[in-house]
mmCIF file of N, CA and C in Angstrom:
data_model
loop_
_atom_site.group_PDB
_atom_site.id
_atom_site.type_symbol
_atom_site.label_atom_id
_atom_site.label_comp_id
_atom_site.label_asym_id
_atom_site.label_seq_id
_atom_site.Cartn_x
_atom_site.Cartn_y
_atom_site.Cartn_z
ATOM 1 N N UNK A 1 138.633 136.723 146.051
ATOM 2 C CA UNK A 1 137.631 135.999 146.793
ATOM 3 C C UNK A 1 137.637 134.537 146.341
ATOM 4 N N UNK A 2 137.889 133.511 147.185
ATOM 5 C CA UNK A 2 137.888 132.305 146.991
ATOM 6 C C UNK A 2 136.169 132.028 146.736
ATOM 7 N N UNK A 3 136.156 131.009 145.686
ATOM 8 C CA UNK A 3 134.836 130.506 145.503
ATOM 9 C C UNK A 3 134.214 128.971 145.404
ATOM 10 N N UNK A 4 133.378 128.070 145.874
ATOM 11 C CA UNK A 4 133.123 127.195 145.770
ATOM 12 C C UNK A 4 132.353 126.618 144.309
ATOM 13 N N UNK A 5 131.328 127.102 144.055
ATOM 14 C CA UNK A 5 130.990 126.227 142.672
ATOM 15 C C UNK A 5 131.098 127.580 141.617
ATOM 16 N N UNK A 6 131.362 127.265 140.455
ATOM 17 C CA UNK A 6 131.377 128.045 139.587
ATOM 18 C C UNK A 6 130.618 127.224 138.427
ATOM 19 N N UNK A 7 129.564 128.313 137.301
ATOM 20 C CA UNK A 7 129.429 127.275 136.630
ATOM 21 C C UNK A 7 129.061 128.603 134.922
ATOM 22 N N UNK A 8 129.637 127.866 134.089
ATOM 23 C CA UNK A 8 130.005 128.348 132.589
ATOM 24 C C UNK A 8 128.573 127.687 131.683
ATOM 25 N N UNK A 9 127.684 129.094 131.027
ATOM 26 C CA UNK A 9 127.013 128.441 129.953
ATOM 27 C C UNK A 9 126.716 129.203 128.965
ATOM 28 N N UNK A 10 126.557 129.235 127.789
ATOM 29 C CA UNK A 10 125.863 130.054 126.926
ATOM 30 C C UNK A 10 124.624 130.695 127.503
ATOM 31 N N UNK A 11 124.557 131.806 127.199
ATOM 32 C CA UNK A 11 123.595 132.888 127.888
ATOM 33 C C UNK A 11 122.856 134.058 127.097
ATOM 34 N N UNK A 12 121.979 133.674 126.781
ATOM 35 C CA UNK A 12 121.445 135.159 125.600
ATOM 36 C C UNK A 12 120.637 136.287 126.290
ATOM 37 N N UNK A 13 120.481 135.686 127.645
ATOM 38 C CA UNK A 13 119.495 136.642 128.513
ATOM 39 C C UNK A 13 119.905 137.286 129.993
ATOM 40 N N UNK A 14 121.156 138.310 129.432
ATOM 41 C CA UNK A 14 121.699 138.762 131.177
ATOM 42 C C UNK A 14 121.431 140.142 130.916
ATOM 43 N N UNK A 15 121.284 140.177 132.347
ATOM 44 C CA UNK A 15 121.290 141.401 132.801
ATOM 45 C C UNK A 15 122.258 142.567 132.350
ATOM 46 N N UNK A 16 121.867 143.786 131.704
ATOM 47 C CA UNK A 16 122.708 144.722 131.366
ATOM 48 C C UNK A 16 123.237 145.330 131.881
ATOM 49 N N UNK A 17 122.428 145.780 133.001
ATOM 50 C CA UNK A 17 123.195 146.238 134.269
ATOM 51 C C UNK A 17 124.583 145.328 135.100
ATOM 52 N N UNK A 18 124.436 144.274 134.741
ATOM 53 C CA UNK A 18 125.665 143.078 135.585
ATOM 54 C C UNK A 18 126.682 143.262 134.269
ATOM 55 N N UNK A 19 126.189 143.233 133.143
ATOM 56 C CA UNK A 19 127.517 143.328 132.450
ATOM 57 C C UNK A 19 128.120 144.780 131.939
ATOM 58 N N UNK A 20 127.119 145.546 132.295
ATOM 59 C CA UNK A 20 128.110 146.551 132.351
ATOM 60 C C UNK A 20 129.246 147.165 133.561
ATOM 61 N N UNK A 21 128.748 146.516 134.726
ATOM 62 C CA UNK A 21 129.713 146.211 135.817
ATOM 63 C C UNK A 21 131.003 145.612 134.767
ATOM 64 N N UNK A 22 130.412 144.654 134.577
ATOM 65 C CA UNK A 22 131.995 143.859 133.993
ATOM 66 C C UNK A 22 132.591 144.424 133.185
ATOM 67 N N UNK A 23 131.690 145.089 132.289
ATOM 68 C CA UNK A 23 133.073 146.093 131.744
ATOM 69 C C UNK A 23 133.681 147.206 131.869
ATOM 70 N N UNK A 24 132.751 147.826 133.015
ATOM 71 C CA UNK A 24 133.386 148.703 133.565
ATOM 72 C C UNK A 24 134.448 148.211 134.378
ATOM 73 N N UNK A 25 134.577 146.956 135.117
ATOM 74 C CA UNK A 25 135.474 146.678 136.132
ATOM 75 C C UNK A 25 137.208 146.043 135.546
ATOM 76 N N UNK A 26 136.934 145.931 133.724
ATOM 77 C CA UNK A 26 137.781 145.987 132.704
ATOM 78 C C UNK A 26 138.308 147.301 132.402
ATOM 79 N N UNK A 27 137.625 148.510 132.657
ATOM 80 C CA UNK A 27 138.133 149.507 131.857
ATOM 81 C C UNK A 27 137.460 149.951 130.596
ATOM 82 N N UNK A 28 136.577 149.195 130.090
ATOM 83 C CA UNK A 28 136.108 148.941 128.691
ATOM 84 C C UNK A 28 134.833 149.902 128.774
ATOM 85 N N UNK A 29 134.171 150.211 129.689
ATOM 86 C CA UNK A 29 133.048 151.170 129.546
ATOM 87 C C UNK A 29 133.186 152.241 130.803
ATOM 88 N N UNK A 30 132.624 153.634 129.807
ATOM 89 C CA UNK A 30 132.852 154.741 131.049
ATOM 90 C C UNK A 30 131.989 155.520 131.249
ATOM 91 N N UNK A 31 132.040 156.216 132.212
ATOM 92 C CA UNK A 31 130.811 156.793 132.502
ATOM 93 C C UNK A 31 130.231 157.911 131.301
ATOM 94 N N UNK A 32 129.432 157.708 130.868
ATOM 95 C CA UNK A 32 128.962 159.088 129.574
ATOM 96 C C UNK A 32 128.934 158.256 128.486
ATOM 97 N N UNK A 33 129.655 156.864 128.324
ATOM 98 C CA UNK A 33 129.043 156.091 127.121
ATOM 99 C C UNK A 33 127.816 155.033 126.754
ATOM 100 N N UNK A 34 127.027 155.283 126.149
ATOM 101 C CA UNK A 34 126.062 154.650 125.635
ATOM 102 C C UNK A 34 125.461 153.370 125.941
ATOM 103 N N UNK A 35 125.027 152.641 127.596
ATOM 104 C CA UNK A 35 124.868 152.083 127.969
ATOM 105 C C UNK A 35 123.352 150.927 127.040
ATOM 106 N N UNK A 36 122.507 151.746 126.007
ATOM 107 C CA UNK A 36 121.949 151.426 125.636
ATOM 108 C C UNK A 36 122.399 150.547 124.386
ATOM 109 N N UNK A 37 123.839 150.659 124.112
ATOM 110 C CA UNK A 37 124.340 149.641 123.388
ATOM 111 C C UNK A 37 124.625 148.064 123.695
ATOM 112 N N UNK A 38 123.967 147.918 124.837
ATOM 113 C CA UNK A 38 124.840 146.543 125.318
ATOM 114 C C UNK A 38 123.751 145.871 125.333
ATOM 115 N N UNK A 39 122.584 146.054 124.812
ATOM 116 C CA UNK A 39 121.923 144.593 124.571
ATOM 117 C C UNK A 39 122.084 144.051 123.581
ATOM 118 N N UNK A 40 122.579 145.398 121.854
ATOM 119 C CA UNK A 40 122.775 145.123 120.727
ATOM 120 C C UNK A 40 124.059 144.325 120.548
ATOM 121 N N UNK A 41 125.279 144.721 121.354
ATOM 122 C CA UNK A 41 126.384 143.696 121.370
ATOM 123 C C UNK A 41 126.285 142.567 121.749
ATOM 124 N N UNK A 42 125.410 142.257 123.056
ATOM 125 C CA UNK A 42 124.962 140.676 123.065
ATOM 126 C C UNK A 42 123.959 139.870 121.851
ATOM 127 N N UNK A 43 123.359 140.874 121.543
ATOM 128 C CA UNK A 43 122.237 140.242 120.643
ATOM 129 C C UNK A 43 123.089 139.420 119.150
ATOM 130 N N UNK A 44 124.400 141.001 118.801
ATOM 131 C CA UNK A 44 125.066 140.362 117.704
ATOM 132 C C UNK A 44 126.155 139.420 117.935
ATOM 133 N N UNK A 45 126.426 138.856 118.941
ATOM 134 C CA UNK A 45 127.499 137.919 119.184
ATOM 135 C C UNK A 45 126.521 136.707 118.654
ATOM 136 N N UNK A 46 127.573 135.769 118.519
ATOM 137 C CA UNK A 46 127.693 134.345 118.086
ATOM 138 C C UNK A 46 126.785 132.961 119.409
ATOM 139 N N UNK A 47 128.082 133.928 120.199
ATOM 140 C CA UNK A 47 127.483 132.803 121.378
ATOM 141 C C UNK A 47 128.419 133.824 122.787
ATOM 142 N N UNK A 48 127.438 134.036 123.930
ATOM 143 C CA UNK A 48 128.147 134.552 124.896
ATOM 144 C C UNK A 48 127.587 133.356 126.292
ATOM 145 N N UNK A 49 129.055 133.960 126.979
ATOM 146 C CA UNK A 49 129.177 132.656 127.990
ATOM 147 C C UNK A 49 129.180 133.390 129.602
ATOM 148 N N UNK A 50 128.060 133.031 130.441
ATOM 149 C CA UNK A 50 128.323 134.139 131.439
ATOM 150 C C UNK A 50 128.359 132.968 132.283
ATOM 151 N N UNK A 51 129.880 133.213 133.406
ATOM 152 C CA UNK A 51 130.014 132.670 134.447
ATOM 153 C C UNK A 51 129.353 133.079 135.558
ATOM 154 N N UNK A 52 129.006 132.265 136.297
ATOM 155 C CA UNK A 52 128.615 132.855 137.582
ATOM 156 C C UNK A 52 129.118 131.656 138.936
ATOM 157 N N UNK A 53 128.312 132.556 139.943
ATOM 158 C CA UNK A 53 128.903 132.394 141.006
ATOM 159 C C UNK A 53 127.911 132.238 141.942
ATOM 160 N N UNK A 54 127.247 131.373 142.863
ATOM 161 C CA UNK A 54 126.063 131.685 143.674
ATOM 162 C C UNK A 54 124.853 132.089 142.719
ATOM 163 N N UNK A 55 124.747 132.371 141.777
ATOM 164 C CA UNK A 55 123.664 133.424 140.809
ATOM 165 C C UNK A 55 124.631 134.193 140.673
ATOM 166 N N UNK A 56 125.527 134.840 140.815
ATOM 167 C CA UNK A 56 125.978 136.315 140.442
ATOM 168 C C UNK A 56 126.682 136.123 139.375
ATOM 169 N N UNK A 57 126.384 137.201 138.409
ATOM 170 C CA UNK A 57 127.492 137.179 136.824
ATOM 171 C C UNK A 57 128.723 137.395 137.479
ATOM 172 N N UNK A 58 130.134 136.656 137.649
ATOM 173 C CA UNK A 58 131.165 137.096 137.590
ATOM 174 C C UNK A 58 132.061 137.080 136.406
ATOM 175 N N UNK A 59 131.787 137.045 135.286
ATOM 176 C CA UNK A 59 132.437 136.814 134.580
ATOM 177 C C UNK A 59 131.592 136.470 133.242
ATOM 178 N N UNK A 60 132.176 137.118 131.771
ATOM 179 C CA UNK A 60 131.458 136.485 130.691
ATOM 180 C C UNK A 60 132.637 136.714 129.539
ATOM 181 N N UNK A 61 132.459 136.337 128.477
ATOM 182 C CA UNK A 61 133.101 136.489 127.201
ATOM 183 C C UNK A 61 132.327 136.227 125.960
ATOM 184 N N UNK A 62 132.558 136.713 124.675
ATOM 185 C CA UNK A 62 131.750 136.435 123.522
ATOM 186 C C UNK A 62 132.612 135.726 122.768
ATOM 187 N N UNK A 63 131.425 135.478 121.785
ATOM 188 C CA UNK A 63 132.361 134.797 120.077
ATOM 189 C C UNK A 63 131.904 135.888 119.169
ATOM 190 N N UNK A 64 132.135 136.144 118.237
ATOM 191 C CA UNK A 64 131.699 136.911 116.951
ATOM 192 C C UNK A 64 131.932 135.705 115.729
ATOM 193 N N UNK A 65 130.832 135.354 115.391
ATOM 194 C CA UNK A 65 131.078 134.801 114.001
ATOM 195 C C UNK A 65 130.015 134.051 112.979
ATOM 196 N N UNK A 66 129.766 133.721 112.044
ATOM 197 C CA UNK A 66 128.658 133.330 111.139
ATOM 198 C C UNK A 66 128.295 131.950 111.594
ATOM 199 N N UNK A 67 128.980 131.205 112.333
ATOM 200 C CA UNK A 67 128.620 129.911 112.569
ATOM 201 C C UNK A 67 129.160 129.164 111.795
ATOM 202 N N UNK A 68 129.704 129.483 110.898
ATOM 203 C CA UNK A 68 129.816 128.130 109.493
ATOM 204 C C UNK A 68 131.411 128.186 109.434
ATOM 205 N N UNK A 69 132.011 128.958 109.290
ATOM 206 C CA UNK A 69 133.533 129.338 108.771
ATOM 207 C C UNK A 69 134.497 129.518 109.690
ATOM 208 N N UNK A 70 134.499 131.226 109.916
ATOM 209 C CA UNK A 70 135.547 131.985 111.736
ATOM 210 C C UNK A 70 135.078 132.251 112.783
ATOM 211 N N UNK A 71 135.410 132.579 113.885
ATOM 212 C CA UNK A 71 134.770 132.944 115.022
ATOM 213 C C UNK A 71 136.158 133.724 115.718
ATOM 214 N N UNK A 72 135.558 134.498 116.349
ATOM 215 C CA UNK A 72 136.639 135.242 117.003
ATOM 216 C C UNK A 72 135.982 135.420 118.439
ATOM 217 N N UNK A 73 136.675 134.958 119.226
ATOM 218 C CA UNK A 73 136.578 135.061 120.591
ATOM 219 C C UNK A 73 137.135 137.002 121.341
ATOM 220 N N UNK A 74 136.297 137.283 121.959
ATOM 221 C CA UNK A 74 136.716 138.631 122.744
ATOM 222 C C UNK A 74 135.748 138.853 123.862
ATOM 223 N N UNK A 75 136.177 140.075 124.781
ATOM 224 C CA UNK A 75 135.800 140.781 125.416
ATOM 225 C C UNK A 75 135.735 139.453 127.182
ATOM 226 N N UNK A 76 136.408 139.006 127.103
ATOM 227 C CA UNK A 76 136.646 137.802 128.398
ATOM 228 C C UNK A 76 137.208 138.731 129.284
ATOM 229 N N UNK A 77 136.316 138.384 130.488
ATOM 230 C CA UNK A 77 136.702 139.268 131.740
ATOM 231 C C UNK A 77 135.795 139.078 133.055
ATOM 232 N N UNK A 78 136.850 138.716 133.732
ATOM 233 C CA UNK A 78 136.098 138.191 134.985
ATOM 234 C C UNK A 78 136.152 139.204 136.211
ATOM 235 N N UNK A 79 135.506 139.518 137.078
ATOM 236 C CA UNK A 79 135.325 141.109 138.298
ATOM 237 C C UNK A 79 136.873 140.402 138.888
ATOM 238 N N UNK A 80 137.600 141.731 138.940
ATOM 239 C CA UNK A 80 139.001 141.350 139.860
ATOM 240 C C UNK A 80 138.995 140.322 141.282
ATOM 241 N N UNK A 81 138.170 140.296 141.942
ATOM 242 C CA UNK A 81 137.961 139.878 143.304
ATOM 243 C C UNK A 81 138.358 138.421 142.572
ATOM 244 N N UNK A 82 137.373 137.907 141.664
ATOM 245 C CA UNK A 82 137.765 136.533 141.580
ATOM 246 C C UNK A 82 138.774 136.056 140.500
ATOM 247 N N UNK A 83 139.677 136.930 140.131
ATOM 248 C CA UNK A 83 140.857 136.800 139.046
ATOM 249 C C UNK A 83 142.064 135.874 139.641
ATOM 250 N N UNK A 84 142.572 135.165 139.354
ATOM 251 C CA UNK A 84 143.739 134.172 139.420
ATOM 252 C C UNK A 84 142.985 132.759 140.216
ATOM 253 N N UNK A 85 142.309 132.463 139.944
ATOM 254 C CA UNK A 85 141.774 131.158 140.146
ATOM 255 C C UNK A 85 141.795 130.951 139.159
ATOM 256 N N UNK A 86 142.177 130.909 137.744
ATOM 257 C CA UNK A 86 142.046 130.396 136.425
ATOM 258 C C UNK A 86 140.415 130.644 135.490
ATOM 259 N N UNK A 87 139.698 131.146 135.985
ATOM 260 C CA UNK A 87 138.664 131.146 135.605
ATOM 261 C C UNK A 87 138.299 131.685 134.348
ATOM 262 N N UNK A 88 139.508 133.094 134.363
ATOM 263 C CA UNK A 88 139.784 133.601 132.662
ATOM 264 C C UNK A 88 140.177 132.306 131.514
ATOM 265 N N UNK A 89 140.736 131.423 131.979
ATOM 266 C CA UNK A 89 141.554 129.978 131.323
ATOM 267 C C UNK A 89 140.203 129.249 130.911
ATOM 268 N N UNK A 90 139.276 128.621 132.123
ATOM 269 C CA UNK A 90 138.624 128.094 131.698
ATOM 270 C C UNK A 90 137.311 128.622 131.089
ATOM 271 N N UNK A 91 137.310 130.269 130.794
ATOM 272 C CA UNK A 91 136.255 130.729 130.263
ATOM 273 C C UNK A 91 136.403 130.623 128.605
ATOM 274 N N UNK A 92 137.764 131.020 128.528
ATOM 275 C CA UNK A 92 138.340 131.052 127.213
ATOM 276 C C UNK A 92 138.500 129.321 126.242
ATOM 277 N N UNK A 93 138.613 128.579 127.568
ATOM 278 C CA UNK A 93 138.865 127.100 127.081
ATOM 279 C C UNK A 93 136.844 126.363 126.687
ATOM 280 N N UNK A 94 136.160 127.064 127.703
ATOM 281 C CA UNK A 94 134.803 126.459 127.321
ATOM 282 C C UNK A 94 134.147 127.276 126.292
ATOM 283 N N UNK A 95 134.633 129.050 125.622
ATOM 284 C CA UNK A 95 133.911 129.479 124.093
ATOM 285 C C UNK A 95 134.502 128.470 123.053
ATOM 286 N N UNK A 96 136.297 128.245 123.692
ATOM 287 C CA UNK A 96 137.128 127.631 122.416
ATOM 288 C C UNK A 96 136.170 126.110 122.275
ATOM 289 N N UNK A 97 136.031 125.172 122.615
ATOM 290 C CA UNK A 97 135.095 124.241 123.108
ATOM 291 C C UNK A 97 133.914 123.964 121.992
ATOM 292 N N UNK A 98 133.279 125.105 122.684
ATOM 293 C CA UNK A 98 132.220 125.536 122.173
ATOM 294 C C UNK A 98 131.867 125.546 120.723
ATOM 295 N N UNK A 99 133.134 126.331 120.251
ATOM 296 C CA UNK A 99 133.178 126.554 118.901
ATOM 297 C C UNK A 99 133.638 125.373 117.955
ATOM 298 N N UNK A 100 134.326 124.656 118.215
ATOM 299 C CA UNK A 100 134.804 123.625 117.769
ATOM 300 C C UNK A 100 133.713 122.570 118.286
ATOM 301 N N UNK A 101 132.811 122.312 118.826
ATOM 302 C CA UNK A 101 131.785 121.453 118.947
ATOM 303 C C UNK A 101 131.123 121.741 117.895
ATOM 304 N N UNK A 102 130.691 123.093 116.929
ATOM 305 C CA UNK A 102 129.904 123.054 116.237
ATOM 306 C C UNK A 102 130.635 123.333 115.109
ATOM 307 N N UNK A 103 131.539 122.734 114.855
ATOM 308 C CA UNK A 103 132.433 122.927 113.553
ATOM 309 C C UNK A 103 133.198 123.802 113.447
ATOM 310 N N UNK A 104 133.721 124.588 114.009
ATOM 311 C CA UNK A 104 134.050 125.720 113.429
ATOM 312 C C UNK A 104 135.706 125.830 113.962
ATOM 313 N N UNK A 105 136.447 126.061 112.814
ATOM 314 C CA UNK A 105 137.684 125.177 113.217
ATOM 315 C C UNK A 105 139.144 126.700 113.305
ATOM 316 N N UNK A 106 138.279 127.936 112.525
ATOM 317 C CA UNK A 106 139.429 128.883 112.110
ATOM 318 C C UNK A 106 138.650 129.912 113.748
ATOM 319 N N UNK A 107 139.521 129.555 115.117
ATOM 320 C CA UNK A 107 139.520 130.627 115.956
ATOM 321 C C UNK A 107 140.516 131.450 116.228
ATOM 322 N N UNK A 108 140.225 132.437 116.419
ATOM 323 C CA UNK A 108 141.169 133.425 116.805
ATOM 324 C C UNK A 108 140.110 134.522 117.878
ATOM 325 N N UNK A 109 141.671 135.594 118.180
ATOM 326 C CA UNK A 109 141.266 136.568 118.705
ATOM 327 C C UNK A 109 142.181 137.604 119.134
ATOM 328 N N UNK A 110 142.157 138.621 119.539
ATOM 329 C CA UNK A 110 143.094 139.610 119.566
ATOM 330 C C UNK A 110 143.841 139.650 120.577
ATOM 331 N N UNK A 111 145.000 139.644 121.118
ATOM 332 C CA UNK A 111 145.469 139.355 122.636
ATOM 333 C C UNK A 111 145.847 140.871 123.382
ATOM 334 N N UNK A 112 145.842 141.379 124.087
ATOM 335 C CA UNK A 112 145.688 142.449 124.793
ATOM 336 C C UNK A 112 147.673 142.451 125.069
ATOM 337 N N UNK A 113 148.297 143.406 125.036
ATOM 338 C CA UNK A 113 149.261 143.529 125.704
ATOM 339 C C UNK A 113 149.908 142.634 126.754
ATOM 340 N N UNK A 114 150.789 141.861 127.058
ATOM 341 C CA UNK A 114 151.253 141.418 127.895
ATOM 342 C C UNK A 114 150.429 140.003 128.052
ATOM 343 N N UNK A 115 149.339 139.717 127.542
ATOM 344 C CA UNK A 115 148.690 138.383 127.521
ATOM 345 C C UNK A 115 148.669 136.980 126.747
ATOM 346 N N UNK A 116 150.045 137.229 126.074
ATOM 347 C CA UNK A 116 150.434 136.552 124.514
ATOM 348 C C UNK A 116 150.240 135.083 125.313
ATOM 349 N N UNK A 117 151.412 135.198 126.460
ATOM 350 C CA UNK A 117 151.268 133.947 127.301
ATOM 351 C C UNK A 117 150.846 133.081 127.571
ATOM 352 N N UNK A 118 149.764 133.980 128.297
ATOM 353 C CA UNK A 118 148.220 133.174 129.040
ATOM 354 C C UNK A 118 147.711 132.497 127.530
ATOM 355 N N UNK A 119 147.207 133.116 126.435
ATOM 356 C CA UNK A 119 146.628 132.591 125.074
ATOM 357 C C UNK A 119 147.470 131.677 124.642
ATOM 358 N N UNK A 120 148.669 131.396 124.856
ATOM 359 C CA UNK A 120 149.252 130.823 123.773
ATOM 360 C C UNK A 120 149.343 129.064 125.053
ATOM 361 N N UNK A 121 149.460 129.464 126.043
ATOM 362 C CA UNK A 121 149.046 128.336 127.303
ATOM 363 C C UNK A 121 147.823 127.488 126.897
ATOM 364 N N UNK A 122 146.896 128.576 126.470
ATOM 365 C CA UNK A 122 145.126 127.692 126.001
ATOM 366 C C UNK A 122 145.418 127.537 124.481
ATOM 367 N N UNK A 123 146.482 127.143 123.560
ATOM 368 C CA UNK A 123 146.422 126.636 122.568
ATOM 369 C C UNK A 123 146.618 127.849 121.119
ATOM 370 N N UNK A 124 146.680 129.237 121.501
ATOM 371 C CA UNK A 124 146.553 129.848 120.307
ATOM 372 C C UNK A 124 148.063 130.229 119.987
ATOM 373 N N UNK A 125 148.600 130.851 119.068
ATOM 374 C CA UNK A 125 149.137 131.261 118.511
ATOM 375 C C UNK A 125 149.331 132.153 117.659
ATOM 376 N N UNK A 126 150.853 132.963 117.551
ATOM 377 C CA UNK A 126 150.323 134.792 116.945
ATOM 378 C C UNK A 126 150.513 133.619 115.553
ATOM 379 N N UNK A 127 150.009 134.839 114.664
ATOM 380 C CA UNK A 127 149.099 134.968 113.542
ATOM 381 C C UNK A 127 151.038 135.518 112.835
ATOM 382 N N UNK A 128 151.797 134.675 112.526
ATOM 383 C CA UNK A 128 152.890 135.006 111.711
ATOM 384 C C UNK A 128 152.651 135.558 110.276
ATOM 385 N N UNK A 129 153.169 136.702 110.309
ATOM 386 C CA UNK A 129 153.156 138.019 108.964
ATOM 387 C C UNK A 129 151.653 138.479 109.187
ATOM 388 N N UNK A 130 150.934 138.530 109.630
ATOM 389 C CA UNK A 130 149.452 139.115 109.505
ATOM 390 C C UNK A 130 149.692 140.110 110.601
ATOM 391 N N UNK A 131 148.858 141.093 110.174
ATOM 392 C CA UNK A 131 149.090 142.884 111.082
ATOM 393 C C UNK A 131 147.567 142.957 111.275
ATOM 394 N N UNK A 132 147.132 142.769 112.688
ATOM 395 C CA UNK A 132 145.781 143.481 113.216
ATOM 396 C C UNK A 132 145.696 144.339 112.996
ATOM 397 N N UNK A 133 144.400 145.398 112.512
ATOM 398 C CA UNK A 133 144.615 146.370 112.135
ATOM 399 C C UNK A 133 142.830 147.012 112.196
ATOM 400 N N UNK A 134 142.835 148.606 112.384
ATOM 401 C CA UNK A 134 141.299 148.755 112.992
ATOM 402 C C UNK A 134 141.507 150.174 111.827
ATOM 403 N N UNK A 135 140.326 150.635 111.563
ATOM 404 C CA UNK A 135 139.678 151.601 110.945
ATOM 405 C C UNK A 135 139.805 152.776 111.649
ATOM 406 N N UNK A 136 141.164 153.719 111.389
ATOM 407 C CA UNK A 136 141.113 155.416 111.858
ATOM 408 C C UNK A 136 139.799 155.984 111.693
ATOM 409 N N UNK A 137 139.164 157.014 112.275
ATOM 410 C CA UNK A 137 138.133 157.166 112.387
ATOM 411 C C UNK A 137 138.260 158.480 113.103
ATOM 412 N N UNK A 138 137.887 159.685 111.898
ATOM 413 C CA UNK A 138 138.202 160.996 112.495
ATOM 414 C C UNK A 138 136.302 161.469 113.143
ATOM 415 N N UNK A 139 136.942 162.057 114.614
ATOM 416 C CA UNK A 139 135.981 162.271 115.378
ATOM 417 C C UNK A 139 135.607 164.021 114.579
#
């Protein structure tokens, strides 16, 4: 869907219901999981950025970080309809922004399969000899 104004801001007060669209429309949330978690993930982010469109959330991403030191950018994702207008670019370019307006100079973030590209286009770079790595966790 082509769009006329779009506009990017820090946001501490959205709708849970709109962003769980968005992550469902990622893949990232499914039906039977814990919808009552998603005010606590906004609450503990750093700084989250919800795009919109007319009023409508199309799009948001977070930071995770103390403010003073790292920040890690994740969870950027805009509803498919409005994907390849760049809007993932400039969502990722106004947290990066963001973060570096208030000092904070060590960003990173995890790149998803096949997206090394697009990240490394907005300035990042892999993390040479360092292994991402997450906590096994027997169910």
């Amino acid at each position: 869907m082509k769009i006329d104004e779009v506009t990017f801001e820090i946001d501490s007060g959205l709708d849970v219901a709109d962003v769980l669209a968005l992550y469902r429309s990622a893949g990232w949330w499914e039906e039977g999981d814990d919808e009552s978690a998603i005010p606590d993930i906004l609450a503990g982010s750093w700084a989250v950025c919800a795009v919109r469109s007319q009023g409508r959330l199309i799009g948001i991403g977070r930071v995770l970080s103390d403010g003073r030191s790292d920040a890690y950018i994740q969870d950027i994702v805009v509803l498919s309809e409005f994907r390849g207008q760049g809007l993932g670019a400039q969502l990722v370019c106004f947290l990066r922004d963001h973060c570096v307006r208030q000092g904070l100079r060590w960003i990173g973030l995890v790149a998803e399969p096949g997206t090394q590209d697009f990240y490394e286009r907005l300035g990042f770079r892999p993390l040479v000899g360092f292994i991402p790595m997450r906590l096994k966790q027997e169910h």
